[in-house]
């Protein structure tokens, strides 16, 4: 089955935003075993959009269109697809109700008139409820061709695709494709690839793909088979081999589990509470922990101690330590972690102090970051020299801090 | 002059990498005032690539192709373009010498045979020296059409474009394009468009485009003219009109200024320090403030008080308030803001308490969030009912909190 992606939006043609939807959808389609030969981007222009849709429907079985479903005059995707495929538009009362519901209790006093345009749907199309916006997704089938229309904002597109489009496509694709995620923290992409070179080069089913993330590497092992069971049997030995090669560097094999979820899972398992003492990360570590629903079981409070005075007041860091070694030092990181535990009674404290830039501090370079973790009367401190701009240095610090916390628990409980 | 982008590479169709080259080139072309109507991605397949190139040359004056200039069998861009445009390939001694030079002192002991393929160039084409790789860029002109071929790796493409292609295109494009950003917080995309409908529909130069962000709307006003000055003159009255319609909802007109940068700028201007008291946002507000380099001038410490106990201990929230009204209440938010100022001596405190979900708390629904801002003996509290998942609710809370902080300063200082 051949699929083509069409992105609609003048902002893409002007380069105002980077087209991440296309990568996301391409990955998902590859996972489903669909063939993709073209991806096209076109602006909010009726005539050109119409031509692009026609060409795409000619050369592909399924065309996935993103963007152009908004409430404004410029949003034409639905109207154009309906016209090209010969559907007529009519108001969908279910969608109308959903729009009313969406605006109820919202920050808007009344529903803008043009939002009602989003309640018009092609007659006979499948309407996909959008839980994060007012534009529903649509699936239109005619003469063996399918158009799938999805809203452009990734926060709306991804849940819609995941929950409703993926299963729909899977049903229409006879081959079974199953994949297993393996998430690794602690090694770079080339290191990971080096360690897997023999597996990557000699195998065509399953395949192994690597994806570099901030301070993480994700591996996807994918098998094609004629049944679910067969695919699983193909995956099993390869996944086992990879896990044994990377040991504790693997923090999860669950697709949806993030690093902070893995950390919170371990904390819960060992009935530990954690606190945070953050300087350059400024609250991003606690922010990540609170990402996890149910975090309140393991996290109650955290400190953002950006100034030296705050480090002393809340975390009891010694004046002499700050003077002698500086705020960005092994010693200060250690005292921050100890102080966090002392101030809160938590079992674990993760502390970070570093220079995110853009300006270095004295002899200490931008990118120098110390991360300390206190657990069971032991403090482990790590020194990092991160590359990149302020944002990148802080992002890497957050990941490495969460990972140090994870490893400290594993080491301590030998699990 | 119409330009079309063609990205070549099966890795793009599989979603292995995100296509940042396209955004980069689209931005540059917009800056040059070139019109762009299509962007196409196609794999390393001779027949399909040939068709895509032919179509692109038909509908555009200039086609910029990226990728597929490498040394392997799969790399076909040059061969296909030469064939479609009727150029024959011959060895370019200058390029051959550059390849030899490139491999000298490299990690390779000898030059791989297939690299010599890169010395073959279309006869009559302009060869653009690539200082960061072995594949030269190429410009092929014929019958009023131009194909520009660039290597795919961004580290090679960008310098080549910047130094050689940009000036080439500039010479061929007499028109100037300038645009002005206006960032708005406090109104939804349809509300903003409603207020601008007359301006959007009656003007073609400048044009106004809206972009919905999380709890923000960005407007880009773009003018075409024959000179920089003329473009600026066209922009001025429209930008002025928009600013007057949205007043304090406009937080910046600087392209690169984020909401947190605008907030820190205002705090600095009025010599104010700020602290944070966060529950459901878990440190993300302080994390955003610390995004801004130089934040230490206005921000010294923040509290993440996720549990009731922490709210009492650090922020002195009354036990009776928590009991009577609950942690997610106007009263608690107010006491958190007061407590933050009291505990730190900061001039301003922004406090957030809410239910990010996925589970509601008693009668209080998911999405209910209270945001309080203390400034100069006054506390303002706002109640929100956000939609979406846990992540979305927290993101919106952060933006609205930063915006309340911004507005409180504006109101108080009447600026």
CSV table of N, CA and C in Angstrom, one decimal, chain B residues 168-277:
chain,number,residue,atom,x,y,z
B,168,UNK,N,24.2,34.7,-5.7
B,168,UNK,CA,23.8,34.4,-7.0
B,168,UNK,C,22.3,34.7,-7.2
B,169,UNK,N,21.4,34.3,-6.2
B,169,UNK,CA,20.0,34.5,-6.3
B,169,UNK,C,19.7,36.0,-6.2
B,170,UNK,N,20.4,36.7,-5.3
B,170,UNK,CA,20.1,38.1,-5.1
B,170,UNK,C,20.3,38.9,-6.3
B,171,UNK,N,21.3,38.5,-7.1
B,171,UNK,CA,21.6,39.2,-8.4
B,171,UNK,C,20.4,39.1,-9.3
B,172,UNK,N,19.7,37.9,-9.2
B,172,UNK,CA,18.7,37.7,-10.2
B,172,UNK,C,17.3,38.1,-9.7
B,173,UNK,N,17.3,38.7,-8.4
B,173,UNK,CA,16.0,39.0,-7.9
B,173,UNK,C,16.0,40.5,-7.4
B,174,UNK,N,15.3,41.3,-8.2
B,174,UNK,CA,15.3,42.8,-7.8
B,174,UNK,C,14.5,43.1,-6.6
B,175,UNK,N,13.4,42.3,-6.3
B,175,UNK,CA,12.5,42.7,-5.2
B,175,UNK,C,13.1,42.5,-3.8
B,176,UNK,N,12.7,43.3,-2.8
B,176,UNK,CA,13.1,43.1,-1.4
B,176,UNK,C,11.9,42.8,-0.6
B,177,UNK,N,12.1,41.8,0.3
B,177,UNK,CA,11.0,41.4,1.2
B,177,UNK,C,11.4,41.7,2.7
B,178,UNK,N,10.6,42.4,3.4
B,178,UNK,CA,10.9,42.6,4.8
B,178,UNK,C,9.7,42.2,5.6
B,179,UNK,N,9.9,41.6,6.8
B,179,UNK,CA,8.7,41.3,7.6
B,179,UNK,C,8.9,41.7,9.1
B,180,UNK,N,7.8,41.9,9.8
B,180,UNK,CA,7.8,42.3,11.2
B,180,UNK,C,7.0,41.4,12.0
B,181,UNK,N,7.5,40.9,13.1
B,181,UNK,CA,6.8,40.0,14.0
B,181,UNK,C,6.1,40.7,15.0
B,182,UNK,N,4.9,40.3,15.4
B,182,UNK,CA,4.1,40.8,16.5
B,182,UNK,C,3.6,39.6,17.3
B,183,UNK,N,4.0,39.6,18.6
B,183,UNK,CA,3.6,38.4,19.4
B,183,UNK,C,2.6,38.8,20.5
B,184,UNK,N,1.5,38.0,20.5
B,184,UNK,CA,0.3,38.4,21.3
B,184,UNK,C,0.1,37.3,22.3
B,185,UNK,N,-0.2,37.7,23.5
B,185,UNK,CA,-0.6,36.7,24.5
B,185,UNK,C,-1.9,37.2,25.2
B,186,UNK,N,-2.9,36.3,25.3
B,186,UNK,CA,-4.2,36.7,25.9
B,186,UNK,C,-5.4,36.6,25.1
B,187,UNK,N,-5.2,36.3,23.8
B,187,UNK,CA,-6.3,36.1,22.9
B,187,UNK,C,-6.0,34.8,22.0
B,188,UNK,N,-7.1,34.2,21.7
B,188,UNK,CA,-7.0,33.0,20.8
B,188,UNK,C,-6.8,33.4,19.3
B,189,UNK,N,-6.4,32.4,18.5
B,189,UNK,CA,-6.2,32.7,17.1
B,189,UNK,C,-7.4,33.3,16.4
B,190,UNK,N,-8.6,32.7,16.6
B,190,UNK,CA,-9.7,33.2,15.9
B,190,UNK,C,-10.1,34.6,16.4
B,191,UNK,N,-10.0,34.8,17.7
B,191,UNK,CA,-10.2,36.2,18.2
B,191,UNK,C,-9.3,37.2,17.5
B,192,UNK,N,-8.0,36.9,17.4
B,192,UNK,CA,-7.1,37.8,16.8
B,192,UNK,C,-7.5,38.0,15.4
B,193,UNK,N,-7.8,36.9,14.6
B,193,UNK,CA,-8.2,37.1,13.2
B,193,UNK,C,-9.4,37.9,13.1
B,194,UNK,N,-10.4,37.7,14.0
B,194,UNK,CA,-11.6,38.5,14.0
B,194,UNK,C,-11.3,40.0,14.0
B,195,UNK,N,-10.4,40.3,14.9
B,195,UNK,CA,-10.1,41.7,15.1
B,195,UNK,C,-9.3,42.3,13.9
B,196,UNK,N,-8.7,41.4,13.1
B,196,UNK,CA,-7.9,41.9,12.0
B,196,UNK,C,-8.5,41.6,10.6
B,197,UNK,N,-9.7,41.1,10.6
B,197,UNK,CA,-10.3,40.6,9.4
B,197,UNK,C,-10.3,41.7,8.3
B,198,UNK,N,-10.6,42.9,8.6
B,198,UNK,CA,-10.6,44.0,7.6
B,198,UNK,C,-9.1,44.2,7.0
B,199,UNK,N,-8.2,44.1,7.9
B,199,UNK,CA,-6.8,44.3,7.5
B,199,UNK,C,-6.3,43.1,6.6
B,200,UNK,N,-6.6,41.9,7.1
B,200,UNK,CA,-6.2,40.7,6.4
B,200,UNK,C,-6.8,40.6,5.0
B,201,UNK,N,-8.1,40.9,4.9
B,201,UNK,CA,-8.8,40.7,3.6
B,201,UNK,C,-8.6,41.8,2.6
B,202,UNK,N,-8.3,43.0,3.1
B,202,UNK,CA,-8.2,44.1,2.0
B,202,UNK,C,-6.8,44.4,1.6
B,203,UNK,N,-5.8,43.7,2.3
B,203,UNK,CA,-4.4,44.0,1.9
B,203,UNK,C,-3.7,42.9,1.3
B,204,UNK,N,-2.9,43.2,0.2
B,204,UNK,CA,-2.1,42.1,-0.3
B,204,UNK,C,-0.6,42.5,-0.1
B,205,UNK,N,-0.3,43.7,0.2
B,205,UNK,CA,1.0,44.1,0.5
B,205,UNK,C,1.0,45.3,1.4
B,206,UNK,N,1.4,45.2,2.7
B,206,UNK,CA,1.9,43.9,3.3
B,206,UNK,C,0.8,42.9,3.5
B,207,UNK,N,1.2,41.6,3.7
B,207,UNK,CA,0.3,40.6,4.1
B,207,UNK,C,0.4,40.3,5.6
B,208,UNK,N,-0.6,39.8,6.2
B,208,UNK,CA,-0.6,39.4,7.6
B,208,UNK,C,-0.9,38.0,7.8
B,209,UNK,N,0.0,37.2,8.4
B,209,UNK,CA,-0.2,35.8,8.7
B,209,UNK,C,-0.2,35.6,10.2
B,210,UNK,N,-1.1,34.7,10.6
B,210,UNK,CA,-1.2,34.3,12.1
B,210,UNK,C,-0.7,32.9,12.3
B,211,UNK,N,0.0,32.7,13.4
B,211,UNK,CA,0.5,31.4,13.8
B,211,UNK,C,0.1,31.2,15.3
B,212,UNK,N,-0.7,30.1,15.5
B,212,UNK,CA,-1.1,29.7,16.9
B,212,UNK,C,0.0,29.0,17.6
B,213,UNK,N,0.4,29.5,18.8
B,213,UNK,CA,1.3,28.8,19.6
B,213,UNK,C,0.6,28.5,20.9
B,214,UNK,N,1.2,27.8,21.8
B,214,UNK,CA,0.5,27.5,23.1
B,214,UNK,C,0.2,28.7,23.8
B,215,UNK,N,-1.1,29.0,23.9
B,215,UNK,CA,-1.6,30.2,24.6
B,215,UNK,C,-1.0,31.5,24.1
B,216,UNK,N,-0.5,31.5,22.9
B,216,UNK,CA,0.0,32.7,22.3
B,216,UNK,C,-0.4,32.7,20.8
B,217,UNK,N,-0.4,33.9,20.2
B,217,UNK,CA,-0.6,34.0,18.7
B,217,UNK,C,0.5,34.9,18.2
B,218,UNK,N,1.2,34.5,17.2
B,218,UNK,CA,2.2,35.3,16.6
B,218,UNK,C,1.7,35.8,15.2
B,219,UNK,N,1.9,37.1,14.9
B,219,UNK,CA,1.6,37.6,13.7
B,219,UNK,C,2.8,38.0,12.9
B,220,UNK,N,2.8,37.7,11.6
B,220,UNK,CA,3.9,38.2,10.8
B,220,UNK,C,3.4,39.1,9.7
B,221,UNK,N,3.8,40.3,9.7
B,221,UNK,CA,3.4,41.3,8.6
B,221,UNK,C,4.6,41.3,7.6
B,222,UNK,N,4.3,41.1,6.4
B,222,UNK,CA,5.4,41.0,5.3
B,222,UNK,C,5.1,41.9,4.2
B,223,UNK,N,6.1,42.7,3.8
B,223,UNK,CA,6.0,43.7,2.7
B,223,UNK,C,7.0,43.4,1.6
B,224,UNK,N,6.5,43.5,0.3
B,224,UNK,CA,7.4,43.4,-0.8
B,224,UNK,C,7.7,44.8,-1.4
B,225,UNK,N,8.9,45.1,-1.7
B,225,UNK,CA,9.1,46.5,-2.3
B,225,UNK,C,10.4,46.4,-3.1
B,226,UNK,N,10.7,47.5,-3.7
B,226,UNK,CA,11.9,47.6,-4.6
B,226,UNK,C,13.1,48.0,-3.8
B,227,UNK,N,12.9,48.5,-2.5
B,227,UNK,CA,14.1,48.8,-1.7
B,227,UNK,C,13.7,48.6,-0.2
B,228,UNK,N,14.7,48.4,0.6
B,228,UNK,CA,14.6,48.2,2.0
B,228,UNK,C,13.8,49.3,2.6
B,229,UNK,N,14.0,50.6,2.2
B,229,UNK,CA,13.3,51.7,2.8
B,229,UNK,C,11.8,51.7,2.5
B,230,UNK,N,11.6,51.4,1.2
B,230,UNK,CA,10.2,51.3,0.8
B,230,UNK,C,9.4,50.2,1.6
B,231,UNK,N,10.1,49.1,1.7
B,231,UNK,CA,9.5,47.9,2.5
B,231,UNK,C,9.1,48.4,3.9
B,232,UNK,N,10.1,49.0,4.5
B,232,UNK,CA,9.9,49.5,5.9
B,232,UNK,C,8.7,50.5,6.0
B,233,UNK,N,8.6,51.4,5.0
B,233,UNK,CA,7.5,52.4,5.0
B,233,UNK,C,6.2,51.7,4.8
B,234,UNK,N,6.1,50.6,4.1
B,234,UNK,CA,4.9,49.8,3.9
B,234,UNK,C,4.5,49.1,5.2
B,235,UNK,N,5.5,48.7,5.9
B,235,UNK,CA,5.2,47.9,7.1
B,235,UNK,C,4.7,48.8,8.3
B,236,UNK,N,5.3,50.0,8.4
B,236,UNK,CA,5.1,50.9,9.5
B,236,UNK,C,3.6,51.1,9.9
B,237,UNK,N,2.8,51.6,9.0
B,237,UNK,CA,1.4,51.9,9.4
B,237,UNK,C,0.6,50.7,9.8
B,238,UNK,N,0.9,49.6,9.2
B,238,UNK,CA,0.1,48.4,9.5
B,238,UNK,C,0.5,47.8,10.9
B,239,UNK,N,1.8,47.8,11.1
B,239,UNK,CA,2.3,47.4,12.4
B,239,UNK,C,1.7,48.3,13.5
B,240,UNK,N,1.7,49.6,13.3
B,240,UNK,CA,1.2,50.6,14.2
B,240,UNK,C,-0.3,50.3,14.5
B,241,UNK,N,-1.0,50.1,13.5
B,241,UNK,CA,-2.5,49.8,13.6
B,241,UNK,C,-2.7,48.5,14.4
B,242,UNK,N,-2.0,47.5,14.1
B,242,UNK,CA,-2.2,46.2,14.9
B,242,UNK,C,-1.8,46.4,16.3
B,243,UNK,N,-0.7,47.1,16.6
B,243,UNK,CA,-0.3,47.3,18.0
B,243,UNK,C,-1.4,48.1,18.7
B,244,UNK,N,-2.0,49.1,18.1
B,244,UNK,CA,-3.0,49.9,18.8
B,244,UNK,C,-4.3,49.1,19.0
B,245,UNK,N,-4.6,48.1,18.1
B,245,UNK,CA,-5.7,47.3,18.3
B,245,UNK,C,-5.6,46.3,19.5
B,246,UNK,N,-4.3,45.8,19.7
B,246,UNK,CA,-4.1,44.8,20.7
B,246,UNK,C,-3.5,45.3,22.0
B,247,UNK,N,-3.0,46.5,22.0
B,247,UNK,CA,-2.5,47.2,23.2
B,247,UNK,C,-1.6,46.3,24.0
B,248,UNK,N,-1.9,46.1,25.3
B,248,UNK,CA,-1.0,45.3,26.2
B,248,UNK,C,-1.0,43.8,25.9
B,249,UNK,N,-1.9,43.4,25.0
B,249,UNK,CA,-1.8,42.0,24.6
B,249,UNK,C,-0.5,41.7,23.8
B,250,UNK,N,0.0,42.7,23.2
B,250,UNK,CA,1.3,42.5,22.4
B,250,UNK,C,2.4,42.5,23.4
B,251,UNK,N,3.2,41.4,23.5
B,251,UNK,CA,4.3,41.4,24.5
B,251,UNK,C,5.6,41.7,23.8
B,252,UNK,N,5.7,41.6,22.5
B,252,UNK,CA,6.9,42.0,21.9
B,252,UNK,C,6.7,42.1,20.4
B,253,UNK,N,7.6,42.9,19.7
B,253,UNK,CA,7.6,43.0,18.3
B,253,UNK,C,9.0,42.5,17.8
B,254,UNK,N,9.7,41.9,18.7
B,254,UNK,CA,11.0,41.4,18.2
B,254,UNK,C,11.0,39.9,17.9
B,255,UNK,N,11.5,39.6,16.7
B,255,UNK,CA,11.4,38.2,16.2
B,255,UNK,C,12.0,37.2,17.3
B,256,UNK,N,13.1,37.6,17.9
B,256,UNK,CA,13.8,36.6,18.7
B,256,UNK,C,13.4,36.6,20.2
B,257,UNK,N,12.5,37.6,20.6
B,257,UNK,CA,12.2,37.7,22.0
B,257,UNK,C,11.0,36.8,22.4
B,258,UNK,N,11.3,35.9,23.4
B,258,UNK,CA,10.3,35.0,23.9
B,258,UNK,C,9.5,35.7,25.0
B,259,UNK,N,8.4,35.1,25.4
B,259,UNK,CA,7.6,35.7,26.5
B,259,UNK,C,8.5,35.8,27.8
B,260,UNK,N,9.3,34.8,28.1
B,260,UNK,CA,10.1,34.9,29.3
B,260,UNK,C,11.2,36.1,29.2
B,261,UNK,N,11.7,36.3,28.0
B,261,UNK,CA,12.6,37.3,27.7
B,261,UNK,C,11.9,38.7,28.0
B,262,UNK,N,10.7,38.8,27.5
B,262,UNK,CA,9.9,40.1,27.7
B,262,UNK,C,9.7,40.3,29.2
B,263,UNK,N,9.4,39.2,29.9
B,263,UNK,CA,9.1,39.4,31.3
B,263,UNK,C,10.4,39.8,32.1
B,264,UNK,N,11.5,39.1,31.8
B,264,UNK,CA,12.8,39.5,32.4
B,264,UNK,C,13.2,40.9,32.1
B,265,UNK,N,12.9,41.3,30.8
B,265,UNK,CA,13.2,42.7,30.4
B,265,UNK,C,12.5,43.7,31.3
B,266,UNK,N,11.2,43.4,31.5
B,266,UNK,CA,10.3,44.4,32.3
B,266,UNK,C,10.8,44.4,33.7
B,267,UNK,N,11.1,43.2,34.3
B,267,UNK,CA,11.6,43.1,35.7
B,267,UNK,C,12.9,43.9,35.8
B,268,UNK,N,13.8,43.8,34.9
B,268,UNK,CA,15.0,44.6,34.9
B,268,UNK,C,14.8,46.1,34.8
B,269,UNK,N,13.9,46.4,33.9
B,269,UNK,CA,13.6,47.8,33.7
B,269,UNK,C,13.1,48.5,35.0
B,270,UNK,N,12.3,47.8,35.7
B,270,UNK,CA,11.7,48.4,36.9
B,270,UNK,C,12.4,47.9,38.2
B,271,UNK,N,13.6,47.3,38.0
B,271,UNK,CA,14.5,46.8,39.1
B,271,UNK,C,13.7,46.0,40.1
B,272,UNK,N,13.0,45.0,39.6
B,272,UNK,CA,12.2,44.1,40.4
B,272,UNK,C,12.9,42.7,40.5
B,273,UNK,N,12.7,42.1,41.6
B,273,UNK,CA,13.1,40.7,41.7
B,273,UNK,C,11.9,39.8,41.8
B,274,UNK,N,11.9,38.6,41.3
B,274,UNK,CA,10.8,37.8,41.3
B,274,UNK,C,11.1,36.4,41.9
B,275,UNK,N,10.1,35.8,42.6
B,275,UNK,CA,10.2,34.4,43.0
B,275,UNK,C,9.0,33.7,42.5
B,276,UNK,N,9.1,32.3,42.6
B,276,UNK,CA,8.1,31.5,42.1
B,276,UNK,C,7.6,30.5,43.1
B,277,UNK,N,6.3,30.2,43.1
B,277,UNK,CA,5.7,29.3,44.1
B,277,UNK,C,4.9,28.3,43.2
